[in-house]
Amino acid sequence: MSATTPTYGRQQVYGYLKRYFGFDDFRLGQADVIRSVLGGREAIAVLPTGGGKSLCYQLPAILMPGTSLVISPLIALMRDQVMALRQRGIPAASIDSTQDYAEREAVEQAFVEGKLKLLYVSPERLATQRFLDMLNLVEVPFVAVDEAHCVLRWGHEFREAYLGIRPFLEHLKPRHVGAFTATATPQLRSELAETLGLEDPDVYVRGFFRPNLNLEQEKMDSEDARHKKLLELVANREGDAPALIYAATRQATEDAAAMLCRAGLNASYYHGGCDPEYRTQAQDEFVNDELDALVATNAFGMGIDKPDLRLLVHLSLPRSFEDYYQEVGRAGRDGLDSQVATLWRGADYRTQSFLIDQQPDSRYREAAMRRLNRMYDALRSTHCMWKRILEYFGDPDVAELDRGCNACASCVSPTREIRVLDGVELEQCKALLTCVQQLDGRFGRTRIVKILKGSKAKGVPDWPDSYGALAKVRVAQLESFAQELLDGGYLEVAGSEYPTLGIAARGRAALEGAEEIALAMPT
Ligand code: ADP
């Protein structure tokens, strides 16, 4: 803490929380983040959507002297927040490209006169001389970077202008800096800090577990089966709110909505290609509970704050945990029990990888493939889904889920139990581990299985020692062993763009006899 950093008492902080926001207490993580920010530490806050990030910078901004800046990528988001702040009696404004000259000038005037507590700006604004000149006239103690993951070049929502934030901060040298995002994996967080120029930030990741969202996933063998299951879920859903269904393509949204209508339900669809009038109508009907279901692409959802969605379905394989979590988070905002189902097919994986393959940049392709594979692995796995999510985002509360989350299909109705292998099963798993060890990192699951089977197919090498070692075991059995060894931490995914299997420390220990092999086997 620098000598000039003012201190803020607990009573004052809680007093402002009550007075300006009407809350008696902080949500998980908020108090920590605010303490760091007020104490002059650089902070990175990773809180899920709806977790209350905005309070983490709004409250410090109100407490501090001068005008704080919030860098935000979306005009709609800025406007919503400015309106909400003004309603609470906090002088706030935004400078954005939709304003006419008079509006802009009024905001700039208020800013340079020091009349604002918060000013929201787009990242593009930071590079303009006009804005930099104004900053010479105003005390800016604190800069908050909202949606900070936009700075990640190979991330899922990269925004070029975010790269200008680092030089901007180096120029301005504000006493307090905070970066806020709903998604940044542990690996990405260091990249995020570096790209923003934060040297030793306090990092907080909290609140990803939503125990009222019951997650389930099912592999569907055909599109018909998927539609049938969807119909069943929508028809039997709880509550009055429509089901929200996500599909991967425009065509898929229309097909599913048509199927539901044929079955006598009231369903509509929503995608980027619908004409605006139809879209507004669908959205209104959705909000007013006039539909049984709305089938949408991921174009739908931003700014939809319907608290009582009881059923959310993915009719596809989500492209990443980031997408999955964001969409899942739209269910059960009121905290009541809600159902979230992912009905996926193997074909979805091929479609998504094909689409990724069309991208021109190889580093982007690689990162996107890695995100897709993590999601795909989790859906195929029989392990706790919530644990997977918390692990992915690096939420420390994952430790509390060790004895089950009670909110995902694997924990609520386990079809498998952990069993220590012996006899033939143990020998087969060891043969599989040996094969992977010999070929460390070179081949994916499918080819490993083919080698063990002694397949004569093209591209299957016959030189490894393990070639044909398990010729008599069924392919499905070997694939299931491979998955379970992966889930159990005996194997790991080594490649990224073309995922290959490698042996993990635990697998090596098992081969040396230093550790038993315990796998989740069908009950
Ligand atoms: P995010 O930006 O993380 O998506 P928001 O800042 O929009 O989330 O907050 C989501 C909701 O949570 C808002 O309705 C907000 O009023 C509410 N909220 C935030 N902090 C608290 C708190 N400490 N107690 C109760 N509600 C809160």
Short mmCIF file of C-alpha atoms in Angstrom, two decimals, residues 81-408:
data_model
loop_
_atom_site.label_atom_id
_atom_site.label_comp_id
_atom_site.label_asym_id
_atom_site.label_seq_id
_atom_site.Cartn_x
_atom_site.Cartn_y
_atom_site.Cartn_z
CA GLN A 81 -25.14 0.42 -15.44
CA VAL A 82 -25.15 4.19 -15.80
CA MET A 83 -28.93 4.23 -15.59
CA ALA A 84 -28.95 2.02 -12.49
CA LEU A 85 -26.29 4.16 -10.80
CA ARG A 86 -28.18 7.37 -11.49
CA GLN A 87 -31.33 5.87 -10.05
CA ARG A 88 -29.36 5.33 -6.86
CA GLY A 89 -28.30 8.95 -6.85
CA ILE A 90 -24.73 8.31 -8.00
CA PRO A 91 -23.46 10.71 -10.69
CA ALA A 92 -22.31 8.49 -13.53
CA ALA A 93 -22.13 8.76 -17.31
CA SER A 94 -20.72 7.08 -20.36
CA ILE A 95 -19.05 8.31 -23.50
CA ASP A 96 -20.06 6.16 -26.42
CA SER A 97 -20.32 6.29 -30.17
CA THR A 98 -24.12 6.48 -30.25
CA GLN A 99 -24.23 9.88 -28.54
CA ASP A 100 -24.83 13.02 -30.54
CA TYR A 101 -22.54 16.01 -30.19
CA ALA A 102 -24.57 17.78 -27.52
CA GLU A 103 -24.88 14.69 -25.34
CA ARG A 104 -21.19 13.94 -25.60
CA GLU A 105 -20.28 17.50 -24.75
CA ALA A 106 -22.50 17.52 -21.68
CA VAL A 107 -20.80 14.37 -20.37
CA GLU A 108 -17.33 15.72 -21.07
CA GLN A 109 -18.20 18.95 -19.33
CA ALA A 110 -19.42 17.12 -16.22
CA PHE A 111 -16.30 14.96 -16.31
CA VAL A 112 -13.74 17.74 -16.45
CA GLU A 113 -15.62 19.64 -13.77
CA GLY A 114 -15.18 16.64 -11.51
CA LYS A 115 -18.91 16.13 -11.12
CA LEU A 116 -18.94 12.39 -11.93
CA LYS A 117 -18.10 9.49 -9.65
CA LEU A 118 -17.90 7.03 -12.52
CA LEU A 119 -17.25 7.44 -16.21
CA TYR A 120 -17.76 4.46 -18.53
CA VAL A 121 -15.74 4.41 -21.72
CA SER A 122 -15.05 1.98 -24.53
CA PRO A 123 -11.45 0.81 -24.94
CA GLU A 124 -11.24 2.63 -28.29
CA ARG A 125 -11.74 5.93 -26.47
CA LEU A 126 -8.48 5.55 -24.52
CA ALA A 127 -6.41 6.14 -27.63
CA THR A 128 -7.97 9.47 -28.56
CA GLN A 129 -6.00 12.62 -27.84
CA ARG A 130 -9.14 14.46 -26.83
CA PHE A 131 -9.76 11.99 -24.05
CA LEU A 132 -6.14 11.98 -22.88
CA ASP A 133 -6.23 15.79 -22.74
CA MET A 134 -9.31 15.70 -20.54
CA LEU A 135 -7.60 13.32 -18.15
CA ASN A 136 -5.05 16.00 -17.37
CA LEU A 137 -7.85 18.03 -15.81
CA VAL A 138 -9.41 15.36 -13.62
CA GLU A 139 -8.36 13.23 -10.66
CA VAL A 140 -8.74 9.58 -11.68
CA PRO A 141 -7.85 7.36 -8.72
CA PHE A 142 -9.15 4.06 -10.05
CA VAL A 143 -9.48 2.30 -13.39
CA ALA A 144 -11.70 -0.79 -13.63
CA VAL A 145 -11.39 -3.03 -16.66
CA ASP A 146 -14.66 -4.85 -17.16
CA GLU A 147 -14.89 -8.03 -19.28
CA ALA A 148 -11.12 -8.18 -18.95
CA HIS A 149 -10.90 -11.50 -20.83
CA CYS A 150 -11.40 -9.47 -24.03
CA VAL A 151 -7.68 -8.72 -23.79
CA LEU A 152 -6.78 -12.37 -24.47
CA ARG A 153 -5.68 -12.65 -28.05
CA TRP A 154 -6.65 -16.28 -28.55
CA GLY A 155 -9.58 -16.07 -26.17
CA HIS A 156 -13.16 -16.51 -27.18
CA GLU A 157 -14.02 -12.78 -27.19
CA PHE A 158 -10.82 -10.96 -28.16
CA ARG A 159 -11.13 -7.23 -28.75
CA GLU A 160 -8.16 -5.52 -30.39
CA ALA A 161 -8.63 -2.20 -28.58
CA TYR A 162 -8.16 -3.95 -25.23
CA LEU A 163 -4.46 -4.17 -26.06
CA GLY A 164 -4.37 -0.40 -25.70
CA ILE A 165 -5.26 -0.63 -22.02
CA ARG A 166 -1.74 -1.46 -20.89
CA PRO A 167 -0.07 1.59 -22.44
CA PHE A 168 -3.00 3.67 -21.22
CA LEU A 169 -2.48 2.51 -17.63
CA GLU A 170 1.27 3.04 -17.92
CA HIS A 171 0.57 6.60 -19.01
CA LEU A 172 -2.13 7.37 -16.44
CA LYS A 173 -0.64 5.48 -13.47
CA PRO A 174 -3.85 5.34 -11.45
CA ARG A 175 -3.43 4.41 -7.80
CA HIS A 176 -5.99 1.62 -8.02
CA VAL A 177 -6.53 -0.90 -10.83
CA GLY A 178 -8.94 -3.79 -11.03
CA ALA A 179 -9.73 -6.28 -13.79
CA PHE A 180 -13.08 -8.06 -13.82
CA THR A 181 -14.26 -11.05 -15.80
CA ALA A 182 -16.56 -14.03 -15.63
CA THR A 183 -14.18 -16.33 -17.43
CA ALA A 184 -10.47 -16.87 -17.24
CA THR A 185 -8.90 -20.22 -16.59
CA PRO A 186 -5.87 -20.40 -14.29
CA GLN A 187 -3.48 -20.47 -17.28
CA LEU A 188 -5.21 -17.51 -18.88
CA ARG A 189 -5.13 -15.43 -15.74
CA SER A 190 -1.37 -14.93 -15.86
CA GLU A 191 -1.66 -14.00 -19.51
CA LEU A 192 -4.40 -11.58 -18.62
CA ALA A 193 -2.30 -9.94 -15.92
CA GLU A 194 0.65 -9.64 -18.23
CA THR A 195 -1.29 -8.23 -21.16
CA LEU A 196 -2.83 -5.61 -18.91
CA GLY A 197 0.55 -4.87 -17.32
CA LEU A 198 -0.45 -5.93 -13.80
CA GLU A 199 2.67 -7.07 -11.99
CA ASP A 200 1.56 -8.92 -8.90
CA PRO A 201 -2.22 -8.77 -8.72
CA ASP A 202 -4.39 -10.31 -6.02
CA VAL A 203 -6.54 -12.88 -7.79
CA TYR A 204 -9.97 -13.89 -6.60
CA VAL A 205 -12.06 -16.64 -8.14
CA ARG A 206 -15.29 -17.31 -6.35
CA GLY A 207 -18.89 -18.32 -6.61
CA PHE A 208 -18.98 -20.62 -9.63
CA PHE A 209 -20.95 -23.39 -7.92
CA ARG A 210 -24.70 -22.92 -8.37
CA PRO A 211 -26.25 -25.71 -6.31
CA ASN A 212 -29.78 -25.02 -7.58
CA LEU A 213 -28.81 -25.87 -11.17
CA ASN A 214 -29.13 -29.60 -11.72
CA LEU A 215 -26.87 -30.55 -14.57
CA GLU A 216 -27.40 -33.61 -16.67
CA GLN A 217 -26.09 -34.72 -20.00
CA GLU A 218 -27.04 -37.46 -22.39
CA LYS A 219 -25.53 -38.77 -25.56
CA MET A 220 -28.17 -39.04 -28.27
CA ASP A 221 -27.89 -41.56 -31.08
CA SER A 222 -29.89 -39.67 -33.68
CA GLU A 223 -31.53 -36.31 -34.32
CA ASP A 224 -34.93 -37.97 -33.89
CA ALA A 225 -34.00 -39.27 -30.50
CA ARG A 226 -32.75 -35.84 -29.54
CA HIS A 227 -36.02 -34.19 -30.58
CA LYS A 228 -38.04 -36.80 -28.76
CA LYS A 229 -36.13 -36.23 -25.57
CA LEU A 230 -36.45 -32.46 -25.98
CA LEU A 231 -40.21 -32.73 -26.36
CA GLU A 232 -40.42 -34.81 -23.21
CA LEU A 233 -38.35 -32.30 -21.23
CA VAL A 234 -40.31 -29.26 -22.43
CA ALA A 235 -43.72 -30.88 -21.90
CA ASN A 236 -42.83 -31.92 -18.36
CA ARG A 237 -41.02 -28.80 -17.23
CA GLU A 238 -41.85 -27.11 -13.95
CA GLY A 239 -43.21 -23.58 -13.58
CA ASP A 240 -44.75 -21.10 -16.01
CA ALA A 241 -41.61 -19.82 -17.68
CA PRO A 242 -40.73 -21.10 -21.15
CA ALA A 243 -37.85 -23.50 -21.62
CA LEU A 244 -34.77 -21.90 -23.14
CA ILE A 245 -33.16 -24.16 -25.71
CA TYR A 246 -29.78 -23.53 -27.30
CA ALA A 247 -29.00 -25.02 -30.72
CA ALA A 248 -25.83 -24.69 -32.76
CA THR A 249 -27.22 -23.45 -36.07
CA ARG A 250 -30.07 -21.29 -37.33
CA GLN A 251 -31.54 -24.27 -39.14
CA ALA A 252 -31.44 -26.36 -35.97
CA THR A 253 -33.37 -23.72 -34.02
CA GLU A 254 -36.10 -23.63 -36.66
CA ASP A 255 -36.28 -27.42 -36.90
CA ALA A 256 -36.63 -27.92 -33.17
CA ALA A 257 -39.22 -25.15 -32.81
CA ALA A 258 -41.24 -26.65 -35.68
CA MET A 259 -41.09 -30.08 -34.07
CA LEU A 260 -42.38 -28.69 -30.75
CA CYS A 261 -45.20 -26.85 -32.53
CA ARG A 262 -46.22 -30.00 -34.40
CA ALA A 263 -46.48 -31.69 -31.03
CA GLY A 264 -48.98 -29.03 -29.95
CA LEU A 265 -46.67 -26.83 -27.90
CA ASN A 266 -46.14 -23.14 -28.40
CA ALA A 267 -42.55 -22.68 -29.47
CA SER A 268 -40.62 -20.00 -31.26
CA TYR A 269 -37.06 -19.56 -32.51
CA TYR A 270 -34.50 -16.78 -32.37
CA HIS A 271 -31.31 -16.29 -34.35
CA GLY A 272 -29.23 -13.62 -36.02
CA GLY A 273 -31.00 -14.10 -39.36
CA CYS A 274 -34.57 -13.52 -38.13
CA ASP A 275 -36.08 -10.21 -39.14
CA PRO A 276 -35.99 -7.71 -36.28
CA GLU A 277 -39.75 -7.59 -35.86
CA TYR A 278 -39.99 -11.34 -35.45
CA ARG A 279 -37.08 -11.30 -33.03
CA THR A 280 -38.62 -8.65 -30.82
CA GLN A 281 -41.89 -10.55 -30.80
CA ALA A 282 -40.19 -13.81 -29.84
CA GLN A 283 -38.30 -12.05 -27.08
CA ASP A 284 -41.45 -10.39 -25.71
CA GLU A 285 -43.36 -13.66 -25.75
CA PHE A 286 -40.47 -15.31 -23.97
CA VAL A 287 -40.27 -12.69 -21.26
CA ASN A 288 -44.06 -12.68 -20.75
CA ASP A 289 -44.33 -16.48 -20.37
CA GLU A 290 -46.41 -16.81 -23.54
CA LEU A 291 -44.26 -19.62 -24.93
CA ASP A 292 -43.52 -23.17 -23.92
CA ALA A 293 -40.08 -22.93 -25.41
CA LEU A 294 -37.76 -20.60 -27.24
CA VAL A 295 -35.10 -22.26 -29.37
CA ALA A 296 -32.17 -19.93 -30.01
CA THR A 297 -28.62 -19.69 -31.17
CA ASN A 298 -26.13 -18.09 -28.82
CA ALA A 299 -27.25 -14.73 -30.26
CA PHE A 300 -29.96 -14.83 -27.62
CA GLY A 301 -29.41 -14.11 -23.97
CA MET A 302 -27.42 -10.92 -23.54
CA GLY A 303 -29.39 -8.62 -21.32
CA ILE A 304 -32.11 -11.20 -20.70
CA ASP A 305 -32.51 -11.20 -16.96
CA LYS A 306 -35.47 -13.52 -16.50
CA PRO A 307 -35.13 -14.94 -13.01
CA ASP A 308 -37.42 -17.96 -13.16
CA LEU A 309 -36.21 -20.18 -16.03
CA ARG A 310 -36.73 -23.74 -14.80
CA LEU A 311 -35.46 -25.61 -17.85
CA LEU A 312 -32.50 -24.93 -20.09
CA VAL A 313 -31.47 -27.39 -22.79
CA HIS A 314 -28.43 -27.55 -25.04
CA LEU A 315 -29.28 -29.32 -28.28
CA SER A 316 -25.63 -29.39 -29.19
CA LEU A 317 -22.15 -29.72 -27.83
CA PRO A 318 -21.23 -26.32 -26.37
CA ARG A 319 -18.00 -24.97 -27.86
CA SER A 320 -16.38 -24.39 -24.50
CA PHE A 321 -16.92 -24.31 -20.76
CA GLU A 322 -17.05 -20.54 -21.14
CA ASP A 323 -20.09 -20.76 -23.43
CA TYR A 324 -21.63 -23.58 -21.46
CA TYR A 325 -21.33 -21.84 -18.13
CA GLN A 326 -22.61 -18.54 -19.43
CA GLU A 327 -25.68 -20.15 -20.98
CA VAL A 328 -26.35 -22.47 -18.09
CA GLY A 329 -26.18 -19.46 -15.77
CA ARG A 330 -29.34 -18.04 -17.30
CA ALA A 331 -31.42 -20.71 -15.57
CA GLY A 332 -32.61 -20.44 -11.99
CA ARG A 333 -31.38 -16.94 -11.26
CA ASP A 334 -33.94 -16.77 -8.47
CA GLY A 335 -32.04 -19.54 -6.71
CA LEU A 336 -34.80 -22.13 -7.07
CA ASP A 337 -34.17 -25.63 -8.39
CA SER A 338 -33.80 -25.72 -12.15
CA GLN A 339 -32.96 -28.35 -14.71
CA VAL A 340 -30.16 -28.02 -17.22
CA ALA A 341 -29.79 -30.75 -19.84
CA THR A 342 -27.20 -31.17 -22.55
CA LEU A 343 -28.34 -33.52 -25.31
CA TRP A 344 -25.25 -34.04 -27.41
CA ARG A 345 -24.21 -36.21 -30.33
CA GLY A 346 -20.86 -37.35 -31.63
CA ALA A 347 -21.73 -35.57 -34.87
CA ASP A 348 -21.77 -32.25 -32.95
CA TYR A 349 -18.09 -32.69 -32.19
CA ARG A 350 -17.26 -33.22 -35.83
CA THR A 351 -19.30 -30.16 -36.85
CA GLN A 352 -17.61 -27.96 -34.27
CA SER A 353 -14.10 -29.15 -35.12
CA PHE A 354 -14.85 -28.60 -38.79
CA LEU A 355 -15.91 -25.02 -38.08
CA ILE A 356 -12.81 -24.40 -36.00
CA ASP A 357 -10.69 -25.80 -38.81
CA GLN A 358 -12.00 -23.10 -41.14
CA GLN A 359 -10.45 -20.36 -39.00
CA PRO A 360 -7.40 -18.78 -40.61
CA ASP A 361 -5.23 -18.36 -37.53
CA SER A 362 -3.49 -21.52 -36.31
CA ARG A 363 -3.05 -20.28 -32.76
CA TYR A 364 -6.73 -19.42 -32.56
CA ARG A 365 -7.60 -22.87 -33.95
CA GLU A 366 -5.42 -24.53 -31.37
CA ALA A 367 -6.94 -22.60 -28.47
CA ALA A 368 -10.48 -23.17 -29.73
CA MET A 369 -9.81 -26.89 -30.14
CA ARG A 370 -8.47 -27.07 -26.61
CA ARG A 371 -11.63 -25.40 -25.29
CA LEU A 372 -13.84 -27.74 -27.30
CA ASN A 373 -11.96 -30.83 -26.13
CA ARG A 374 -12.24 -29.89 -22.48
CA MET A 375 -15.99 -29.55 -22.89
CA TYR A 376 -16.30 -32.76 -24.86
CA ASP A 377 -14.28 -34.72 -22.31
CA ALA A 378 -16.44 -33.44 -19.49
CA LEU A 379 -19.66 -34.41 -21.25
CA ARG A 380 -18.42 -37.93 -21.90
CA SER A 381 -17.11 -38.37 -18.43
CA THR A 382 -19.09 -39.90 -15.60
CA HIS A 383 -17.53 -37.65 -12.99
CA CYS A 384 -19.13 -34.77 -11.13
CA MET A 385 -19.91 -32.04 -13.67
CA TRP A 386 -19.79 -29.22 -11.14
CA LYS A 387 -16.38 -30.35 -10.05
CA ARG A 388 -15.22 -30.20 -13.65
CA ILE A 389 -16.55 -26.67 -14.01
CA LEU A 390 -14.97 -25.40 -10.80
CA GLU A 391 -11.70 -27.08 -11.73
CA TYR A 392 -11.78 -25.46 -15.14
CA PHE A 393 -12.23 -21.97 -13.76
CA GLY A 394 -9.93 -22.63 -10.81
CA ASP A 395 -12.56 -21.96 -8.15
CA PRO A 396 -11.07 -23.08 -4.81
CA ASP A 397 -14.47 -24.25 -3.56
CA VAL A 398 -13.95 -27.34 -5.71
CA ALA A 399 -12.47 -28.95 -2.60
CA GLU A 400 -15.88 -28.86 -0.96
CA LEU A 401 -17.38 -31.01 -3.71
CA ASP A 402 -15.20 -34.01 -2.92
CA ARG A 403 -18.11 -35.91 -1.50
CA GLY A 404 -20.44 -35.04 -4.36
CA CYS A 405 -22.23 -31.85 -5.42
CA ASN A 406 -25.77 -33.20 -5.14
CA ALA A 407 -26.57 -31.12 -8.23
CA CYS A 408 -25.42 -33.14 -11.20
#
